[in-house]
Amino acid sequence: MALRRTAQDDIESQVAGKDESFAVGQVTIRLPLDLSPLPMLALVTSFLPWAVPVLLVMDGMLHRRASSFFALCAIVVTSILSECLLKPLIAEPRPATSACRTEDGKLLPGMPSGHVMICQSLLTFYVLEAMRHRLLMVALILVLLMPLMPWARWYNGDHTLKQVVVTFIMAAVVGLVYFLIFISFFNDSLATAVHLLEVASIPVQGVTNGALPK
């Protein structure tokens, strides 16, 4: 059994009226749904980038983590880079299996994959952050998750193999740039704040240790 329907099979089934496809959030959904494990995994995974900003907002509000707010800004920048600049500039269409089309049926640009671009850049950023804090197990888990989104976008028929591979590499570089920006600005300011607190606490410690009445 093939792991993925070929483009020709998908087109023939649609022409014959055997199934119907439409796009939601640049994700192709085919009816009736194929409830097999791999198609469902690819479909559900393709919607994860829409949940990531919500999780980051919740984490930022609850824990006031600078990295969460930074990651939110990174998602916005990455989306603009992918959707507004690179896709119109490269203008490479999606495969025929995708339902991401204009109203007149023309395939939308698919290079780079916005889903892969966002996920891979964030994963690269958090892998480097985890390594910086010596959280090696966390970094390993994140590395193992990296191929999931490129596979899902290819398997679901919304991008070609070339598009997801090129985007994977491109997004890793973008994630590295985000990490370097983060440690250059946010880390330095945090280190300065900690240093100032330590300096300010020296007189207080002196009084506490040697000037208390007996």
mmCIF file of N, CA and C in Angstrom, residues 56-152:
data_model
loop_
_atom_site.group_PDB
_atom_site.id
_atom_site.type_symbol
_atom_site.label_atom_id
_atom_site.label_comp_id
_atom_site.label_asym_id
_atom_site.label_seq_id
_atom_site.Cartn_x
_atom_site.Cartn_y
_atom_site.Cartn_z
ATOM 1 N N LEU A 56 1.856 30.497 22.878
ATOM 2 C CA LEU A 56 2.885 31.474 23.248
ATOM 3 C C LEU A 56 2.299 32.647 24.012
ATOM 4 N N VAL A 57 1.109 33.099 23.610
ATOM 5 C CA VAL A 57 0.441 34.196 24.330
ATOM 6 C C VAL A 57 0.123 33.760 25.752
ATOM 7 N N MET A 58 -0.413 32.546 25.903
ATOM 8 C CA MET A 58 -0.741 32.037 27.242
ATOM 9 C C MET A 58 0.513 31.931 28.103
ATOM 10 N N ASP A 59 1.592 31.398 27.528
ATOM 11 C CA ASP A 59 2.833 31.252 28.275
ATOM 12 C C ASP A 59 3.417 32.615 28.647
ATOM 13 N N GLY A 60 3.355 33.560 27.712
ATOM 14 C CA GLY A 60 3.877 34.891 27.985
ATOM 15 C C GLY A 60 3.117 35.597 29.089
ATOM 16 N N MET A 61 1.793 35.408 29.103
ATOM 17 C CA MET A 61 0.964 36.064 30.122
ATOM 18 C C MET A 61 1.117 35.409 31.487
ATOM 19 N N LEU A 62 1.256 34.080 31.495
ATOM 20 C CA LEU A 62 1.330 33.372 32.770
ATOM 21 C C LEU A 62 2.711 33.447 33.399
ATOM 22 N N HIS A 63 3.754 33.322 32.577
ATOM 23 C CA HIS A 63 5.114 33.232 33.102
ATOM 24 C C HIS A 63 5.984 34.446 32.772
ATOM 25 N N ARG A 64 5.446 35.355 31.959
ATOM 26 C CA ARG A 64 6.182 36.564 31.573
ATOM 27 C C ARG A 64 7.562 36.230 31.015
ATOM 28 N N ARG A 65 7.617 35.212 30.170
ATOM 29 C CA ARG A 65 8.871 34.801 29.559
ATOM 30 C C ARG A 65 9.167 35.661 28.347
ATOM 31 N N ALA A 66 10.367 36.254 28.319
ATOM 32 C CA ALA A 66 10.746 37.104 27.189
ATOM 33 C C ALA A 66 10.816 36.302 25.899
ATOM 34 N N SER A 67 11.231 35.037 26.014
ATOM 35 C CA SER A 67 11.365 34.210 24.814
ATOM 36 C C SER A 67 10.031 33.974 24.135
ATOM 37 N N SER A 68 8.941 33.916 24.905
ATOM 38 C CA SER A 68 7.615 33.698 24.314
ATOM 39 C C SER A 68 7.168 34.916 23.513
ATOM 40 N N PHE A 69 7.373 36.096 24.077
ATOM 41 C CA PHE A 69 7.024 37.319 23.347
ATOM 42 C C PHE A 69 7.924 37.490 22.120
ATOM 43 N N PHE A 70 9.173 37.136 22.266
ATOM 44 C CA PHE A 70 10.089 37.211 21.132
ATOM 45 C C PHE A 70 9.664 36.247 20.035
ATOM 46 N N ALA A 71 9.257 35.028 20.420
ATOM 47 C CA ALA A 71 8.810 34.034 19.440
ATOM 48 C C ALA A 71 7.557 34.501 18.713
ATOM 49 N N LEU A 72 6.661 35.185 19.416
ATOM 50 C CA LEU A 72 5.465 35.736 18.766
ATOM 51 C C LEU A 72 5.852 36.745 17.688
ATOM 52 N N CYS A 73 6.776 37.621 18.023
ATOM 53 C CA CYS A 73 7.253 38.595 17.035
ATOM 54 C C CYS A 73 7.937 37.884 15.873
ATOM 55 N N ALA A 74 8.658 36.805 16.182
ATOM 56 C CA ALA A 74 9.335 36.040 15.135
ATOM 57 C C ALA A 74 8.329 35.422 14.172
ATOM 58 N N ILE A 75 7.201 34.946 14.697
ATOM 59 C CA ILE A 75 6.159 34.362 13.844
ATOM 60 C C ILE A 75 5.611 35.410 12.886
ATOM 61 N N VAL A 76 5.379 36.610 13.400
ATOM 62 C CA VAL A 76 4.857 37.693 12.551
ATOM 63 C C VAL A 76 5.859 38.027 11.450
ATOM 64 N N VAL A 77 7.128 38.175 11.821
ATOM 65 C CA VAL A 77 8.165 38.498 10.842
ATOM 66 C C VAL A 77 8.307 37.382 9.811
ATOM 67 N N THR A 78 8.295 36.138 10.280
ATOM 68 C CA THR A 78 8.430 35.000 9.376
ATOM 69 C C THR A 78 7.255 34.917 8.413
ATOM 70 N N SER A 79 6.054 35.174 8.907
ATOM 71 C CA SER A 79 4.864 35.135 8.051
ATOM 72 C C SER A 79 4.929 36.196 6.963
ATOM 73 N N ILE A 80 5.361 37.392 7.335
ATOM 74 C CA ILE A 80 5.494 38.470 6.344
ATOM 75 C C ILE A 80 6.559 38.114 5.317
ATOM 76 N N LEU A 81 7.683 37.584 5.802
ATOM 77 C CA LEU A 81 8.774 37.187 4.914
ATOM 78 C C LEU A 81 8.312 36.122 3.921
ATOM 79 N N SER A 82 7.561 35.141 4.415
ATOM 80 C CA SER A 82 7.129 34.026 3.576
ATOM 81 C C SER A 82 5.991 34.409 2.637
ATOM 82 N N GLU A 83 4.933 34.975 3.206
ATOM 83 C CA GLU A 83 3.707 35.187 2.430
ATOM 84 C C GLU A 83 3.746 36.443 1.564
ATOM 85 N N CYS A 84 4.375 37.494 2.060
ATOM 86 C CA CYS A 84 4.333 38.777 1.347
ATOM 87 C C CYS A 84 5.552 39.029 0.460
ATOM 88 N N LEU A 85 6.663 38.383 0.764
ATOM 89 C CA LEU A 85 7.885 38.641 -0.006
ATOM 90 C C LEU A 85 8.310 37.449 -0.863
ATOM 91 N N LEU A 86 8.616 36.324 -0.210
ATOM 92 C CA LEU A 86 9.226 35.208 -0.930
ATOM 93 C C LEU A 86 8.263 34.489 -1.872
ATOM 94 N N LYS A 87 7.050 34.217 -1.417
ATOM 95 C CA LYS A 87 6.111 33.495 -2.286
ATOM 96 C C LYS A 87 5.780 34.273 -3.562
ATOM 97 N N PRO A 88 5.434 35.562 -3.467
ATOM 98 C CA PRO A 88 5.186 36.309 -4.710
ATOM 99 C C PRO A 88 6.438 36.447 -5.569
ATOM 100 N N LEU A 89 7.613 36.546 -4.928
ATOM 101 C CA LEU A 89 8.853 36.725 -5.676
ATOM 102 C C LEU A 89 9.241 35.448 -6.424
ATOM 103 N N ILE A 90 9.186 34.309 -5.747
ATOM 104 C CA ILE A 90 9.565 33.038 -6.370
ATOM 105 C C ILE A 90 8.466 32.524 -7.285
ATOM 106 N N ALA A 91 7.226 32.675 -6.854
ATOM 107 C CA ALA A 91 6.045 32.326 -7.678
ATOM 108 C C ALA A 91 6.084 30.892 -8.194
ATOM 109 N N GLU A 92 6.483 29.966 -7.338
ATOM 110 C CA GLU A 92 6.472 28.548 -7.715
ATOM 111 C C GLU A 92 5.167 27.920 -7.225
ATOM 112 N N PRO A 93 4.336 27.408 -8.121
ATOM 113 C CA PRO A 93 3.017 26.906 -7.709
ATOM 114 C C PRO A 93 3.099 25.652 -6.852
ATOM 115 N N ARG A 94 2.047 25.402 -6.105
ATOM 116 C CA ARG A 94 1.914 24.179 -5.326
ATOM 117 C C ARG A 94 1.657 23.002 -6.264
ATOM 118 N N PRO A 95 1.742 21.782 -5.751
ATOM 119 C CA PRO A 95 1.431 20.629 -6.600
ATOM 120 C C PRO A 95 -0.064 20.571 -6.918
ATOM 121 N N ALA A 96 -0.402 19.819 -7.946
ATOM 122 C CA ALA A 96 -1.803 19.724 -8.385
ATOM 123 C C ALA A 96 -2.693 19.079 -7.335
ATOM 124 N N THR A 97 -2.115 18.385 -6.366
ATOM 125 C CA THR A 97 -2.896 17.738 -5.310
ATOM 126 C C THR A 97 -3.431 18.725 -4.283
ATOM 127 N N SER A 98 -2.967 19.963 -4.298
ATOM 128 C CA SER A 98 -3.370 20.956 -3.303
ATOM 129 C C SER A 98 -4.674 21.638 -3.701
ATOM 130 N N ALA A 99 -5.493 21.933 -2.692
ATOM 131 C CA ALA A 99 -6.725 22.686 -2.916
ATOM 132 C C ALA A 99 -6.533 24.171 -2.625
ATOM 133 N N CYS A 100 -5.304 24.576 -2.346
ATOM 134 C CA CYS A 100 -5.004 25.993 -2.091
ATOM 135 C C CYS A 100 -4.911 26.705 -3.440
ATOM 136 N N ARG A 101 -6.018 27.265 -3.854
ATOM 137 C CA ARG A 101 -6.119 27.873 -5.177
ATOM 138 C C ARG A 101 -6.848 29.204 -5.100
ATOM 139 N N THR A 102 -6.713 29.978 -6.182
ATOM 140 C CA THR A 102 -7.478 31.210 -6.305
ATOM 141 C C THR A 102 -8.918 30.865 -6.681
ATOM 142 N N GLU A 103 -9.773 31.867 -6.729
ATOM 143 C CA GLU A 103 -11.179 31.626 -7.054
ATOM 144 C C GLU A 103 -11.357 31.049 -8.454
ATOM 145 N N ASP A 104 -10.431 31.367 -9.351
ATOM 146 C CA ASP A 104 -10.539 30.830 -10.714
ATOM 147 C C ASP A 104 -9.803 29.499 -10.877
ATOM 148 N N GLY A 105 -9.365 28.903 -9.776
ATOM 149 C CA GLY A 105 -8.769 27.569 -9.819
ATOM 150 C C GLY A 105 -7.270 27.527 -9.998
ATOM 151 N N LYS A 106 -6.618 28.665 -10.047
ATOM 152 C CA LYS A 106 -5.165 28.691 -10.213
ATOM 153 C C LYS A 106 -4.479 28.347 -8.898
ATOM 154 N N LEU A 107 -3.454 27.485 -8.975
ATOM 155 C CA LEU A 107 -2.720 27.087 -7.780
ATOM 156 C C LEU A 107 -1.975 28.268 -7.160
ATOM 157 N N LEU A 108 -2.042 28.382 -5.849
ATOM 158 C CA LEU A 108 -1.328 29.441 -5.142
ATOM 159 C C LEU A 108 0.164 29.099 -5.058
ATOM 160 N N PRO A 109 1.020 30.107 -4.884
ATOM 161 C CA PRO A 109 2.459 29.843 -4.738
ATOM 162 C C PRO A 109 2.744 28.972 -3.510
ATOM 163 N N GLY A 110 3.754 28.111 -3.641
ATOM 164 C CA GLY A 110 4.060 27.198 -2.547
ATOM 165 C C GLY A 110 5.492 27.213 -2.069
ATOM 166 N N MET A 111 6.284 28.138 -2.578
ATOM 167 C CA MET A 111 7.696 28.230 -2.168
ATOM 168 C C MET A 111 7.975 29.598 -1.566
ATOM 169 N N PRO A 112 8.302 29.649 -0.267
ATOM 170 C CA PRO A 112 8.479 28.534 0.660
ATOM 171 C C PRO A 112 7.162 28.131 1.319
ATOM 172 N N SER A 113 7.186 27.022 2.030
ATOM 173 C CA SER A 113 6.025 26.605 2.818
ATOM 174 C C SER A 113 5.964 27.441 4.085
ATOM 175 N N GLY A 114 4.868 28.169 4.252
ATOM 176 C CA GLY A 114 4.732 28.997 5.445
ATOM 177 C C GLY A 114 4.695 28.182 6.716
ATOM 178 N N HIS A 115 4.017 27.021 6.674
ATOM 179 C CA HIS A 115 3.939 26.157 7.848
ATOM 180 C C HIS A 115 5.322 25.681 8.267
ATOM 181 N N VAL A 116 6.106 25.196 7.303
ATOM 182 C CA VAL A 116 7.450 24.701 7.600
ATOM 183 C C VAL A 116 8.347 25.852 8.050
ATOM 184 N N MET A 117 8.185 26.987 7.417
ATOM 185 C CA MET A 117 9.008 28.157 7.737
ATOM 186 C C MET A 117 8.831 28.564 9.204
ATOM 187 N N ILE A 118 7.586 28.617 9.648
ATOM 188 C CA ILE A 118 7.313 29.017 11.028
ATOM 189 C C ILE A 118 7.811 27.968 12.013
ATOM 190 N N CYS A 119 7.424 26.707 11.774
ATOM 191 C CA CYS A 119 7.769 25.648 12.730
ATOM 192 C C CYS A 119 9.266 25.405 12.811
ATOM 193 N N GLN A 120 9.921 25.331 11.670
ATOM 194 C CA GLN A 120 11.346 25.027 11.672
ATOM 195 C C GLN A 120 12.162 26.169 12.268
ATOM 196 N N SER A 121 11.799 27.406 11.974
ATOM 197 C CA SER A 121 12.537 28.537 12.545
ATOM 198 C C SER A 121 12.376 28.576 14.065
ATOM 199 N N LEU A 122 11.152 28.301 14.563
ATOM 200 C CA LEU A 122 10.928 28.285 16.007
ATOM 201 C C LEU A 122 11.639 27.108 16.666
ATOM 202 N N LEU A 123 11.578 25.936 16.041
ATOM 203 C CA LEU A 123 12.251 24.772 16.605
ATOM 204 C C LEU A 123 13.760 24.994 16.672
ATOM 205 N N THR A 124 14.317 25.581 15.626
ATOM 206 C CA THR A 124 15.756 25.880 15.636
ATOM 207 C C THR A 124 16.091 26.842 16.765
ATOM 208 N N PHE A 125 15.282 27.870 16.919
ATOM 209 C CA PHE A 125 15.484 28.854 17.987
ATOM 210 C C PHE A 125 15.453 28.182 19.360
ATOM 211 N N TYR A 126 14.435 27.335 19.600
ATOM 212 C CA TYR A 126 14.300 26.714 20.916
ATOM 213 C C TYR A 126 15.337 25.606 21.144
ATOM 214 N N VAL A 127 15.777 24.937 20.083
ATOM 215 C CA VAL A 127 16.867 23.958 20.231
ATOM 216 C C VAL A 127 18.132 24.655 20.711
ATOM 217 N N LEU A 128 18.453 25.787 20.092
ATOM 218 C CA LEU A 128 19.644 26.535 20.486
ATOM 219 C C LEU A 128 19.509 27.100 21.891
ATOM 220 N N GLU A 129 18.306 27.535 22.247
ATOM 221 C CA GLU A 129 18.058 28.018 23.612
ATOM 222 C C GLU A 129 18.233 26.894 24.621
ATOM 223 N N ALA A 130 17.702 25.716 24.294
ATOM 224 C CA ALA A 130 17.829 24.574 25.193
ATOM 225 C C ALA A 130 19.288 24.170 25.363
ATOM 226 N N MET A 131 20.041 24.198 24.280
ATOM 227 C CA MET A 131 21.463 23.857 24.368
ATOM 228 C C MET A 131 22.224 24.902 25.175
ATOM 229 N N ARG A 132 21.821 26.146 25.026
ATOM 230 C CA ARG A 132 22.496 27.214 25.785
ATOM 231 C C ARG A 132 22.305 27.021 27.290
ATOM 232 N N HIS A 133 21.135 26.498 27.664
ATOM 233 C CA HIS A 133 20.840 26.264 29.084
ATOM 234 C C HIS A 133 21.122 24.816 29.485
ATOM 235 N N ARG A 134 21.817 24.076 28.600
ATOM 236 C CA ARG A 134 22.237 22.706 28.866
ATOM 237 C C ARG A 134 21.063 21.761 29.092
ATOM 238 N N LEU A 135 19.945 22.025 28.440
ATOM 239 C CA LEU A 135 18.794 21.117 28.488
ATOM 240 C C LEU A 135 18.876 20.190 27.278
ATOM 241 N N LEU A 136 19.799 19.258 27.356
ATOM 242 C CA LEU A 136 20.128 18.441 26.196
ATOM 243 C C LEU A 136 18.987 17.512 25.793
ATOM 244 N N MET A 137 18.243 16.976 26.762
ATOM 245 C CA MET A 137 17.129 16.094 26.426
ATOM 246 C C MET A 137 16.029 16.856 25.708
ATOM 247 N N VAL A 138 15.763 18.074 26.154
ATOM 248 C CA VAL A 138 14.766 18.915 25.488
ATOM 249 C C VAL A 138 15.210 19.222 24.063
ATOM 250 N N ALA A 139 16.482 19.558 23.907
ATOM 251 C CA ALA A 139 17.012 19.852 22.580
ATOM 252 C C ALA A 139 16.894 18.639 21.665
ATOM 253 N N LEU A 140 17.158 17.452 22.184
ATOM 254 C CA LEU A 140 17.069 16.228 21.377
ATOM 255 C C LEU A 140 15.631 15.981 20.921
ATOM 256 N N ILE A 141 14.677 16.159 21.823
ATOM 257 C CA ILE A 141 13.265 15.952 21.472
ATOM 258 C C ILE A 141 12.843 16.930 20.384
ATOM 259 N N LEU A 142 13.257 18.179 20.505
ATOM 260 C CA LEU A 142 12.901 19.185 19.505
ATOM 261 C C LEU A 142 13.517 18.866 18.142
ATOM 262 N N VAL A 143 14.744 18.374 18.149
ATOM 263 C CA VAL A 143 15.398 17.984 16.892
ATOM 264 C C VAL A 143 14.628 16.845 16.230
ATOM 265 N N LEU A 144 14.176 15.880 17.024
ATOM 266 C CA LEU A 144 13.419 14.744 16.482
ATOM 267 C C LEU A 144 12.075 15.179 15.909
ATOM 268 N N LEU A 145 11.532 16.289 16.407
ATOM 269 C CA LEU A 145 10.246 16.795 15.910
ATOM 270 C C LEU A 145 10.388 17.576 14.601
ATOM 271 N N MET A 146 11.596 17.986 14.271
ATOM 272 C CA MET A 146 11.801 18.855 13.113
ATOM 273 C C MET A 146 11.272 18.306 11.786
ATOM 274 N N PRO A 147 11.451 17.023 11.477
ATOM 275 C CA PRO A 147 10.968 16.535 10.176
ATOM 276 C C PRO A 147 9.454 16.400 10.070
ATOM 277 N N LEU A 148 8.739 16.514 11.198
ATOM 278 C CA LEU A 148 7.301 16.228 11.197
ATOM 279 C C LEU A 148 6.506 17.158 10.290
ATOM 280 N N MET A 149 6.709 18.473 10.417
ATOM 281 C CA MET A 149 5.933 19.414 9.619
ATOM 282 C C MET A 149 6.257 19.335 8.123
ATOM 283 N N PRO A 150 7.540 19.270 7.722
ATOM 284 C CA PRO A 150 7.823 19.096 6.292
ATOM 285 C C PRO A 150 7.175 17.839 5.727
ATOM 286 N N TRP A 151 7.249 16.744 6.480
ATOM 287 C CA TRP A 151 6.607 15.503 6.023
ATOM 288 C C TRP A 151 5.106 15.688 5.874
ATOM 289 N N ALA A 152 4.466 16.325 6.868
ATOM 290 C CA ALA A 152 3.010 16.497 6.850
ATOM 291 C C ALA A 152 2.559 17.336 5.657
#
